[in-house]
Structures are given as structure tokens and as C-alpha cells.
Coordinates of C-alpha atoms and ligand atoms in Angstrom, one line a residue:
X1 CA -3.7 -40.0 4.5
X2 CA -3.8 -41.8 7.8
X3 CA -4.8 -39.8 10.8
X4 CA -2.7 -40.8 13.8
X5 CA -2.0 -39.6 17.3
X6 CA 1.1 -41.6 17.9
X7 CA 3.2 -39.0 16.1
X8 CA 3.8 -35.5 17.3
X9 CA 4.6 -32.5 15.1
X10 CA 7.5 -30.2 15.9
X11 CA 7.6 -26.8 14.3
X12 CA 9.9 -23.8 14.3
X13 CA 9.3 -20.6 12.4
X14 CA 11.7 -18.2 10.7
X15 CA 9.9 -14.8 10.3
X16 CA 11.3 -12.0 8.2
X17 CA 9.9 -8.5 9.0
X18 CA 10.6 -5.3 7.1
X19 CA 11.3 -2.4 9.4
X20 CA 9.4 0.8 9.1
X21 CA 12.3 3.1 8.5
X22 CA 12.3 6.1 6.1
X23 CA 15.5 4.9 4.4
X24 CA 17.2 1.6 3.6
X25 CA 19.7 -0.2 5.9
X26 CA 23.0 0.8 4.3
X27 CA 22.2 3.8 2.1
X28 CA 19.9 6.9 2.0
X29 CA 17.5 5.5 -0.6
X30 CA 13.8 5.6 0.3
X31 CA 12.5 2.4 2.0
X32 CA 9.2 2.6 0.1
X33 CA 6.8 0.4 -1.7
X34 CA 5.2 0.9 -5.2
X35 CA 7.7 3.2 -6.8
X36 CA 8.5 2.6 -10.5
X37 CA 11.1 -0.2 -10.9
X38 CA 14.7 0.7 -10.2
X39 CA 14.1 4.3 -9.2
X40 CA 15.0 4.0 -5.5
X41 CA 18.5 2.9 -6.0
X42 CA 22.1 4.1 -5.6
X43 CA 25.6 2.6 -6.0
X44 CA 25.4 1.0 -2.5
X45 CA 22.1 -0.9 -2.9
X46 CA 22.9 -1.7 -6.6
X47 CA 26.0 -3.5 -5.3
X48 CA 28.4 -1.5 -7.4
X49 CA 32.1 -2.4 -6.7
X50 CA 33.7 -0.1 -4.2
X51 CA 30.5 1.4 -2.8
X52 CA 30.6 1.4 1.0
X53 CA 27.6 0.6 3.3
X54 CA 26.8 2.8 6.3
X55 CA 24.6 1.2 8.9
X56 CA 21.3 3.1 9.5
X57 CA 20.9 4.0 13.2
X58 CA 17.1 3.9 13.1
X59 CA 17.3 0.3 11.8
X60 CA 19.3 -0.7 14.8
X61 CA 17.0 1.1 17.1
X62 CA 13.9 -0.7 15.8
X63 CA 15.7 -4.0 15.9
X64 CA 16.6 -3.4 19.6
X65 CA 13.0 -2.5 20.2
X66 CA 11.9 -5.8 18.6
X67 CA 14.5 -7.7 20.6
X68 CA 13.4 -6.2 23.9
X69 CA 9.7 -6.7 23.1
X70 CA 10.4 -10.4 22.5
X71 CA 12.2 -10.6 25.9
X72 CA 15.6 -11.1 24.3
X73 CA 19.1 -10.3 25.6
X74 CA 20.7 -7.6 23.5
X75 CA 24.3 -8.3 22.7
X76 CA 26.6 -5.4 23.6
X77 CA 28.7 -6.2 20.5
X78 CA 27.2 -8.0 17.5
X79 CA 28.5 -8.4 14.0
X80 CA 27.3 -8.1 10.4
X81 CA 28.4 -10.9 8.2
X82 CA 28.4 -11.7 4.5
X83 CA 26.2 -14.7 3.5
X84 CA 27.4 -15.6 0.0
X85 CA 25.1 -16.9 -2.7
X86 CA 24.3 -16.1 -6.3
X87 CA 20.9 -14.9 -7.4
X88 CA 20.0 -12.5 -10.2
X89 CA 18.3 -10.1 -7.8
X90 CA 21.3 -10.0 -5.5
X91 CA 23.8 -8.0 -7.5
X92 CA 26.5 -8.0 -4.8
X93 CA 26.7 -11.8 -4.7
X94 CA 26.2 -11.8 -0.9
X95 CA 23.6 -10.7 1.6
X96 CA 24.7 -8.7 4.6
X97 CA 23.2 -10.6 7.6
X98 CA 24.3 -11.7 11.0
X99 CA 25.7 -15.1 11.8
X100 CA 27.2 -16.3 15.1
X101 CA 26.9 -13.0 16.8
X102 CA 23.3 -11.8 16.3
X103 CA 21.9 -8.6 17.8
X104 CA 19.4 -10.3 20.1
X105 CA 18.9 -13.8 21.5
X106 CA 17.3 -16.0 24.2
X107 CA 13.8 -14.5 24.2
X108 CA 10.3 -15.8 24.2
X109 CA 6.7 -15.2 23.2
X110 CA 3.8 -16.4 25.4
X111 CA 0.8 -17.9 23.6
X112 CA -2.5 -19.4 24.6
X113 CA -4.2 -22.1 22.5
X114 CA -7.5 -23.7 23.6
X115 CA -7.0 -22.3 27.1
X116 CA -3.5 -23.8 27.4
X117 CA -0.6 -21.3 28.0
X118 CA 2.7 -22.0 26.3
X119 CA 6.0 -20.2 26.2
X120 CA 7.7 -20.3 22.8
X121 CA 11.4 -19.7 22.8
X122 CA 12.9 -17.0 20.4
X123 CA 16.4 -18.2 19.5
X124 CA 17.5 -15.0 17.9
X125 CA 16.6 -11.7 16.2
X126 CA 19.1 -10.6 13.7
X127 CA 19.6 -7.8 11.1
X128 CA 19.9 -8.3 7.4
X129 CA 19.2 -6.6 4.1
X130 CA 16.6 -7.6 1.6
X131 CA 17.4 -8.6 -2.0
X132 CA 15.7 -7.2 -5.1
X133 CA 12.7 -8.8 -6.9
X134 CA 12.6 -10.8 -10.0
X135 CA 9.5 -10.3 -12.2
X136 CA 8.6 -13.1 -14.6
X137 CA 6.6 -12.1 -17.6
X138 CA 5.3 -13.8 -20.8
X139 CA 4.0 -17.4 -21.5
X140 CA 5.7 -18.5 -24.6
X141 CA 9.4 -19.2 -25.0
X142 CA 9.6 -16.5 -27.6
X143 CA 8.4 -13.7 -25.3
X144 CA 9.3 -14.9 -21.9
X145 CA 11.4 -12.4 -19.9
X146 CA 12.6 -12.0 -16.4
X147 CA 13.1 -8.4 -15.1
X148 CA 14.9 -7.4 -12.0
X149 CA 13.7 -4.6 -9.8
X150 CA 16.2 -3.5 -7.2
X151 CA 14.0 -1.0 -5.3
X152 CA 13.7 -3.5 -2.5
X153 CA 17.5 -4.3 -2.5
X154 CA 18.8 -3.0 0.8
X155 CA 15.4 -2.8 2.5
X156 CA 16.0 -3.3 6.2
X157 CA 14.8 -6.6 7.7
X158 CA 15.0 -8.5 10.9
X159 CA 14.8 -12.2 11.0
X160 CA 13.1 -13.8 14.1
X161 CA 13.9 -17.4 14.6
X162 CA 11.9 -19.5 17.0
X163 CA 13.0 -22.6 18.9
X164 CA 11.4 -25.8 17.7
X165 CA 8.8 -25.4 20.5
X166 CA 5.5 -25.3 18.5
X167 CA 3.5 -28.6 18.6
X168 CA 0.6 -27.9 16.2
X169 CA -0.5 -25.8 13.3
X170 CA -2.8 -23.9 15.8
X171 CA 0.2 -23.1 18.0
X172 CA 2.1 -21.8 15.0
X173 CA -0.8 -19.7 14.0
X174 CA -1.2 -18.3 17.5
X175 CA 2.6 -17.6 17.7
X176 CA 2.6 -15.7 14.4
X177 CA -0.5 -13.7 15.5
X178 CA 1.1 -12.7 18.8
X179 CA 4.4 -11.9 17.2
X180 CA 2.7 -9.6 14.6
X181 CA 0.7 -7.9 17.3
X182 CA 3.7 -7.2 19.4
X183 CA 5.7 -5.8 16.4
X184 CA 2.9 -3.6 15.4
X185 CA 2.4 -2.3 19.0
X186 CA 6.1 -1.2 19.2
X187 CA 5.9 0.2 15.7
X188 CA 8.8 -1.8 14.4
X189 CA 6.9 -2.8 11.3
X190 CA 3.4 -2.5 9.7
X191 CA 3.6 -6.3 9.2
X192 CA 1.5 -5.9 6.1
X193 CA 1.7 -9.4 4.6
X194 CA 0.3 -8.3 1.2
X195 CA 3.3 -5.9 0.8
X196 CA 5.7 -8.6 2.0
X197 CA 6.5 -6.8 5.2
X198 CA 5.9 -10.0 7.1
X199 CA 7.2 -13.3 5.6
X200 CA 7.2 -16.7 7.2
X201 CA 9.1 -19.9 6.6
X202 CA 8.0 -23.0 8.6
X203 CA 10.3 -25.8 9.6
X204 CA 8.4 -29.0 10.3
X205 CA 9.2 -32.5 11.5
X206 CA 7.3 -35.3 13.2
X207 CA 8.5 -37.8 15.8
X208 CA 6.9 -40.5 17.9
X209 CA 5.3 -39.1 21.0
X210 CA 7.7 -39.4 24.0
X211 CA 10.7 -39.4 21.7
X212 CA 13.4 -36.9 22.7
X213 CA 15.3 -36.7 19.5
X214 CA 14.0 -34.4 16.8
X215 CA 13.0 -35.9 13.5
X216 CA 14.3 -34.7 10.1
X217 CA 12.7 -31.4 9.1
X218 CA 11.5 -29.9 5.9
X219 CA 11.4 -26.2 5.4
X220 CA 8.2 -24.9 3.8
X221 CA 8.3 -21.5 2.0
X222 CA 5.8 -19.3 0.2
X223 CA 3.4 -18.9 3.1
X224 CA 2.0 -15.5 2.4
X225 CA -1.0 -15.6 4.6
X226 CA -1.8 -16.9 8.1
X227 CA -4.3 -19.3 6.6
X228 CA -1.8 -20.7 4.2
X229 CA 0.6 -21.2 7.0
X230 CA -1.9 -23.4 8.9
X231 CA -3.0 -25.3 5.8
X232 CA 0.6 -26.0 4.7
X233 CA 1.5 -27.2 8.1
X234 CA -1.4 -29.5 8.3
X235 CA -0.6 -30.9 4.9
X236 CA 3.1 -31.3 5.7
X237 CA 2.5 -33.0 9.1
X238 CA 0.1 -35.5 7.5
X239 CA 2.6 -36.1 4.6
X240 CA 5.5 -36.8 6.9
X241 CA 3.5 -39.0 9.2
X242 CA 2.2 -41.0 6.4
X243 CA 5.6 -41.4 4.9
X244 CA 7.2 -42.6 8.1
X245 CA 4.3 -45.0 8.8
X246 CA 4.8 -46.6 5.4
X247 CA 8.4 -47.2 6.3
X248 CA 9.8 -44.2 4.4
X249 CA 12.2 -41.4 5.5
X250 CA 11.7 -37.7 5.5
X251 CA 14.4 -35.9 3.5
X252 CA 15.8 -32.6 4.6
X253 CA 14.7 -30.2 1.9
X254 CA 13.0 -27.0 1.1
X255 CA 9.4 -27.3 -0.1
X256 CA 7.1 -24.8 -1.6
X257 CA 3.4 -24.5 -0.6
X258 CA 1.1 -24.4 -3.6
X259 CA -2.1 -22.6 -2.5
X260 CA -4.0 -23.9 -5.6
X261 CA -3.5 -27.6 -4.8
X262 CA -3.1 -27.2 -1.0
X263 CA 0.1 -29.3 -1.2
X264 CA 3.8 -28.7 -0.5
X265 CA 6.2 -29.6 -3.3
X266 CA 9.9 -30.4 -3.0
X267 CA 12.0 -27.6 -4.4
X268 CA 15.6 -28.2 -3.6
X269 CA 17.7 -30.1 -1.0
X270 CA 18.5 -27.7 1.9
X271 CA 21.6 -25.7 1.8
X272 CA 23.8 -25.9 4.9
X273 CA 25.3 -22.9 6.7
X274 CA 28.8 -23.9 5.5
X275 CA 27.6 -23.5 1.8
X276 CA 27.2 -19.8 2.4
X277 CA 30.8 -19.3 3.6
X278 CA 29.8 -16.7 6.1
X279 CA 32.5 -14.2 7.3
X280 CA 32.4 -10.9 9.1
X281 CA 31.8 -8.0 6.6
X282 CA 35.1 -6.1 6.5
X283 CA 33.2 -2.9 5.3
X284 CA 31.3 -2.7 8.6
X285 CA 32.6 -2.2 12.1
X286 CA 31.2 -4.4 14.9
X287 CA 27.8 -3.1 16.0
X288 CA 28.1 -1.8 19.6
X289 CA 25.0 -1.2 21.6
X290 CA 25.8 0.5 24.9
X291 CA 23.7 -0.2 28.0
X292 CA 22.7 3.5 27.9
X293 CA 21.3 3.2 24.4
X294 CA 19.6 -0.1 25.1
X295 CA 17.9 1.3 28.2
X296 CA 16.9 4.5 26.4
X297 CA 15.1 2.4 23.8
X298 CA 13.5 0.3 26.5
X299 CA 12.2 3.5 28.2
X300 CA 10.6 4.6 25.0
X301 CA 8.6 1.5 24.5
X302 CA 4.8 1.4 24.8
X303 CA 2.9 -1.0 26.9
X304 CA 2.9 -4.5 25.3
X305 CA -0.3 -6.3 24.4
X306 CA 0.0 -9.0 27.0
X307 CA 0.5 -6.4 29.8
X308 CA -2.4 -4.4 28.5
X309 CA -4.7 -7.4 28.4
X310 CA -3.8 -8.2 32.0
X311 CA -4.5 -4.6 33.0
X312 CA -7.9 -4.6 31.2
X313 CA -9.1 -7.7 33.1
X314 CA -7.5 -6.7 36.4
X315 CA -8.0 -3.0 36.6
X316 CA -11.1 -2.7 34.6
X317 CA -12.8 -6.0 35.4
X318 CA -13.2 -6.9 31.7
X319 CA -13.8 -10.5 30.6
X320 CA -10.8 -12.3 29.2
X321 CA -12.4 -12.4 25.7
X322 CA -13.3 -8.6 25.7
X323 CA -9.7 -7.7 26.8
X324 CA -8.4 -9.8 23.9
X325 CA -10.7 -8.1 21.4
X326 CA -10.0 -4.6 22.7
X327 CA -6.2 -5.1 22.5
X328 CA -6.1 -6.4 19.0
X329 CA -4.6 -3.2 17.8
X330 CA -3.0 -0.4 19.8
X331 CA -5.4 2.1 18.2
X332 CA -8.5 0.2 19.3
X333 CA -7.1 -0.3 22.8
X334 CA -6.4 3.4 23.1
X335 CA -9.8 4.3 21.8
X336 CA -11.4 2.1 24.4
X337 CA -9.3 3.4 27.3
X338 CA -10.1 7.0 26.4
X339 CA -13.9 6.3 26.2
X340 CA -13.7 4.5 29.6
X341 CA -11.7 7.3 31.1
X342 CA -14.3 9.9 30.0
X343 CA -17.4 8.0 31.2
X344 CA -15.8 6.3 34.2
X345 CA -17.6 3.0 33.3
X346 CA -15.1 0.6 31.6
X347 CA -17.7 -2.2 31.1
X348 CA -20.2 -0.1 29.2
X349 CA -17.3 1.5 27.3
X350 CA -16.2 -2.1 26.3
X351 CA -19.8 -3.0 25.3
X352 CA -20.2 0.0 23.2
X353 CA -16.8 -0.1 21.5
X354 CA -17.2 -3.8 20.7
X355 CA -20.9 -3.6 19.9
X356 CA -22.4 -0.4 18.4
X357 CA -19.2 1.2 17.3
X358 CA -17.6 -1.9 15.8
X359 CA -20.9 -2.6 14.0
X360 CA -21.2 0.9 12.6
X361 CA -17.5 0.9 11.5
X362 CA -17.8 -2.4 9.8
X363 CA -20.9 -1.4 7.9
X364 CA -19.2 1.8 6.8
X365 CA -16.0 -0.1 5.9
X366 CA -14.0 2.1 8.2
X367 CA -11.1 1.4 10.5
X368 CA -11.1 2.6 14.2
X369 CA -8.6 5.4 13.2
X370 CA -11.2 6.8 10.8
X371 CA -14.2 6.6 13.2
X372 CA -16.5 9.7 12.8
X373 CA -17.3 9.3 16.5
X374 CA -14.3 10.2 18.6
X375 CA -13.5 8.3 21.8
X376 CA -14.2 11.5 23.8
X377 CA -17.6 11.9 22.2
X378 CA -18.5 8.3 22.8
X379 CA -17.4 8.7 26.4
X380 CA -19.6 11.8 26.7
X381 CA -22.6 9.9 25.3
X382 CA -22.1 7.1 27.9
X383 CA -21.8 9.7 30.6
X384 CA -25.3 11.0 29.7
X385 CA -26.6 7.4 30.1
X386 CA -24.7 6.9 33.4
X387 CA -26.1 10.1 34.8
X388 CA -29.6 9.1 33.7
X389 CA -29.9 12.1 31.3
X390 CA -30.8 9.9 28.4
X391 CA -32.0 6.3 28.3
X392 CA -29.9 3.5 26.8
X393 CA -32.4 3.2 24.0
X394 CA -32.2 6.8 23.1
X395 CA -28.4 6.6 23.3
X396 CA -28.4 4.2 20.4
X397 CA -30.3 6.7 18.3
X398 CA -28.1 9.6 19.3
X399 CA -25.1 7.4 18.5
X400 CA -26.4 6.7 15.0
X401 CA -26.6 10.5 14.4
X402 CA -23.2 11.1 15.9
X403 CA -21.8 8.5 13.5
X404 CA -23.4 10.3 10.6
X405 CA -22.5 13.9 11.5
X406 CA -19.5 13.6 13.8
X407 CA -21.2 15.9 16.2
X408 CA -20.9 15.9 20.0
X409 CA -23.8 14.0 21.8
X410 CA -24.8 17.0 23.9
X411 CA -25.4 19.1 20.8
X412 CA -27.7 16.4 19.3
X413 CA -29.6 15.8 22.6
X414 CA -30.0 19.6 23.1
X415 CA -31.2 20.3 19.5
X416 CA -33.6 17.4 19.3
X417 CA -34.9 17.8 22.8
X418 CA -34.0 14.2 23.7
X419 CA -33.2 14.6 27.3
X420 CA -34.5 12.0 29.6
X421 CA -37.4 13.2 31.9
X422 CA -36.6 12.3 35.5
X423 CA -38.5 15.2 37.0
X424 CA -40.9 13.6 39.4
X425 CA -43.8 16.0 39.2
X426 CA -43.7 16.0 35.4
X427 CA -43.7 12.2 35.3
X428 CA -46.5 12.0 37.9
X429 CA -48.6 14.1 35.6
X430 CA -48.1 11.8 32.6
X431 CA -48.7 8.7 34.7
X432 CA -52.0 10.1 36.1
X433 CA -53.2 10.9 32.5
X434 CA -52.4 7.4 31.3
X435 CA -54.2 5.8 34.3
X436 CA -57.2 8.0 33.8
X437 CA -57.4 7.1 30.1
X438 CA -57.3 3.4 30.8
X439 CA -59.7 2.5 33.6
X440 CA -60.3 -1.0 32.4
X441 CA -56.5 -1.9 32.6
X442 CA -56.4 -0.3 36.1
X443 CA -59.1 -2.6 37.2
X444 CA -57.3 -5.6 35.7
X445 CA -54.2 -4.7 37.6
X446 CA -55.9 -4.2 40.9
X447 CA -57.7 -7.6 40.3
X448 CA -54.2 -9.2 40.4
X449 CA -53.1 -9.1 36.7
X450 CA -49.7 -7.6 37.5
X451 CA -48.4 -7.9 33.9
X452 CA -50.5 -4.9 32.9
X453 CA -47.8 -2.8 34.5
X454 CA -45.7 -3.2 31.3
X455 CA -48.6 -1.8 29.3
X456 CA -48.7 1.3 31.5
X457 CA -44.9 1.8 31.2
X458 CA -45.3 1.5 27.4
X459 CA -48.1 4.1 27.4
X460 CA -46.0 6.6 29.4
X461 CA -43.0 6.0 27.1
X462 CA -45.2 6.7 24.1
X463 CA -46.5 9.9 25.6
X464 CA -43.0 11.1 26.3
X465 CA -41.4 10.0 23.0
X466 CA -39.3 7.5 24.9
X467 CA -37.8 10.1 27.1
X468 CA -39.2 9.1 30.5
X469 CA -36.8 7.6 33.0
X470 CA -38.1 4.0 33.1
X471 CA -37.0 3.4 36.7
X472 CA -38.9 6.5 37.9
X473 CA -42.0 5.6 35.9
X474 CA -42.1 2.1 37.4
X475 CA -41.8 3.5 40.9
X476 CA -44.6 6.1 40.4
X477 CA -46.9 3.6 38.7
X478 CA -46.5 1.2 41.6
X479 CA -47.2 3.8 44.2
X480 CA -50.2 5.1 42.3
X481 CA -51.7 1.7 41.8
X482 CA -50.7 0.1 45.1
Ligands
LIG1 P1 19.0 -24.6 9.6 O1 20.5 -24.6 9.9 O2 18.5 -25.7 8.7 O3 18.6 -23.2 9.1 P2 18.3 -24.0 12.3 O4 18.9 -24.9 13.4 O5 18.9 -22.7 12.0 O6 18.3 -24.9 10.9 O7 16.8 -23.8 12.5 C1 15.9 -23.2 11.7 C2 14.5 -23.3 12.2 O8 14.1 -24.6 12.2 C3 14.4 -22.8 13.6 O9 13.1 -22.1 13.7 C4 14.3 -24.1 14.4 O10 13.5 -24.0 15.6 C5 13.7 -25.0 13.4 N1 14.1 -26.4 13.6 C6 15.3 -26.9 13.8 N2 15.3 -28.3 13.8 C7 14.0 -28.7 13.7 C8 13.3 -29.9 13.6 N3 14.0 -31.1 13.7 N4 12.0 -29.9 13.4 C9 11.3 -28.7 13.3 N5 11.9 -27.6 13.4 C10 13.2 -27.5 13.5
LIG2 ZN1 20.6 2.9 -2.2
LIG3 MG1 19.2 -21.3 10.1

């Protein structure tokens, strides 16, 4: 396909997120994953005639959280609406969603790609229920069956629709990454893509650079990883560009990404909103969110990743990159902060958390939440280094033992007699012994070969099993030899 720079991609994402509530959106059935088929169901989520939905308060609360975290305006009154369509795993014949009066709108997400900051508009965040799942089994016509599992029917979702503000697959990737991080921070969802807790559809069009009008878009579905999203977008951008350059026209349609071929394939022409015959659900009262409720939710929100990153660079003097790594998850950022607080040295806390600790966790296949070394213990270890009680080199050994045993650093240092020797007279004694034992090197040093100093330091370290304070040793050596 032709590579060209005269065309510009335009992308908008529609992201579905499953909320981390205990129960479903309109009934008391468990909102779980992995239960045997059709066991978490009741008349409401089975869509039996006459069963009445009751909106789950926790669902609304998490959706408000998401809206606020994405800088949206929360509507004082929003409405649940029926979106009518037929599907075997949608027994009611309609989805309960929100249409022209969504819970939240007019928000944004800030992203940064290749050093360039961009603000991506969030059109709306609305509530809806999930459908069940169809399971296809068998390969031959004679034994091919489709089963329907309705455990997921009525699972609570929010849909987050972006403005068509994204201009490359990299920006789309960065937007989804930031979105996921924010939603995890505020504990709205686990965003576990493998469990389908985060699902993304991408709308793509291309237009000549400088053109104001948007081109005709295609909607790409089945993007169940961040990598697939990027690859599907790159394919689709190239396909549309190529098509237009050859004099063709993009048709508005829904396309499926096929990870095996790396291509998108036309699935059906796109439905329009009027096909769904939306109307307010008469079984559900308008959703009223008082100012008092909204502000209570806001007050209960944790610090968001962007604010945390800014604080880590500003208050702690961390490098941009380090702040980014350390805020990747809330658990990691909290671990780092606790370590920094205990030792009073944020930079070395950052180095240790990103270096030795991250390395050890990775080697052990553990997450930060499962770290055998607690943040307080790591902080205590660094305090011993800061106070000069153990050397940086010994600290690494002590750390390895802490990681194995989960013990406090002081206990290990005490038991193994690893304390750094800073006592002047004790060190002077060792230095004198080393000098006396190496007269030839002393002569070389006095003759102008200053590099021999390193040899003496090494000998003193050897004699003290690495416990001598290197700065003090250097100083004593210089004064003795001077
Ligand atoms: P539809 O009615 O087809 O669902 P919407 O206007 O609701 O379309 O937009 C759905 C998503 O598609 C949004 O994320 C929006 O930003 C994006 N979008 C709309 N028009 C375009 C376009 N021409 N090119 C790329 N994305 C678009
Ligand atoms: Zn139910
Ligand atoms: Mg739409």
C-alpha cells in the first residue's frame, strides 16, 4: 500500500468498561466472572416479561466517579432509554442504555505522545447493561451448536465516547492507556481486557491535510488488546488512504479486525441511531444526581495519575520518566511514596523501587502487592544507607536477604554483623596494618603513582569484609600517606 503524508487520519474511540460492583445493574444477581453458565440469573436479567428493573446505586456512584475523573459535567437529571435490537443473547429484545440525556458529558483526557501534549475530548459517559454471551461449538454441520450464557446479561457497563480528536494510532494507544490508568486509580473497573472488562471500538476516517470536513468513517470492532488496536488502526488508515488515492470511496460500515491476517474485514453496513428506535424506558424513573451526592463522590476520589505525576516531579524532584513509571499503578505509587517517606530520600527510593525491587519482583513473577519486602522495610534499609550505617554495596546484599525472608533490615544487619565501620580509631588501625603489610605500594604512591590509592582502599575493604565506610577510609589513607 502507498505510504503518503498528504492524508491525515481521524480517530474516535468508543470504550466499554465493566464496573466493579458486587451485583448487576438492575437486579441483585452477582456481577462475577467464571461461574457455570446460566447460574447468576433471575427473572430481571433473563428478561422475563413483567420483571421490573431497579437501578443499582453503586453502579451510578461508580459512573459518577468515572465522569468526574474524566473532567465531565454530571447531568443533574439523566435518563435510561431502550435501544431496540434483536440478538439471541439479548432476551429482552432491547438494551437499557442512555441516549440523548447521558449521565456525563463534555470531558477530556490529556495525553502526551513523542513529547507533544494533546487534550482529547470526551463526548459522553453513559450507563448501560451488558448482553449475554453466545458460545459457538462444533465444526461440522451435524454437530454445530450455539449456546447462550446469560450470566453476563445485566452486567453494569459505562460507555465512554471520545471526540474525533485522535490523529494517529499512537495517540489512540496513549489515550486508551491513560483512560485505563485513570479508571483503575478511581477503582471504577479492573479494566482487565482478558475478562472483557475493557472493550474498545475504533472509528476511523482519513481526509486531506488542511481539510475541515471529516471523511466517511469505518468502525472497527474486535480489538481485544492494545496491540491489536494499534495494528488495526494502522491497517485501516493505510486501506482507506489507498482506496481514496485510487479514486475509490470509503463506505460507512462496521469492520472486524482479524488478528491472524492483521486485516480488517467488512462485516455489515453501519446501523443508524434511528434504526434502534430509542425511547425513555418507562420502567425506570429519571436518574437524579443531586449536587450533594455528586460532591460527596468527588470528595471521596483519590489523587489522579496526572496530578500524582506532577507532584512526583515537582515535590520530589523526580525525572519525568521516573514519575511516569512510578505512577503506572496506584499500588506502585503508594509503595514508592511510603518508602520515600520512611527514608526521607525520594530519589534513592525511586532508584531502588524501579531498580532492585522491580528486578527482584520480575524474577520472582510477583506483583508489587505481593512484595515480600514491605515499603516500610525498604525505607528502613535506605535509612541505614543514608545514615552511613551500611554501605550501598552491602545494602544490596541485605536487600536480597530481605526479599527471601521478609525480615526487617535491622534484624539482618544485627544478626550478620554487617554494620558499616565508621569508627575512626578502628579504621585507622586497619589502615596502618594494610600500609605496613605493603611497603612497596607505599613507596610507589609516594613516588607519584596516585592510582595505588584504590589498591589500599580495596585491601581495607577486604580486611573489614566490605564494612568499612569508604569515605572515611579514603580520608585516613590520604592523611597517612600525605
Ligand atoms: P455513530 O452515530 O455512527 O455511532 P457518533 O457520532 O456517535 O457516530 O460517533 C461515534 C464515534 O465515532 C465517536 O467516538 C466519534 O468521535 C467518532 N467519529 C465520528 N465521526 C467520525 C469520523 N468522520 N471519523 C472518525 N471518527 C469519527
Ligand atoms: Zn438477575
Ligand atoms: Mg454513536
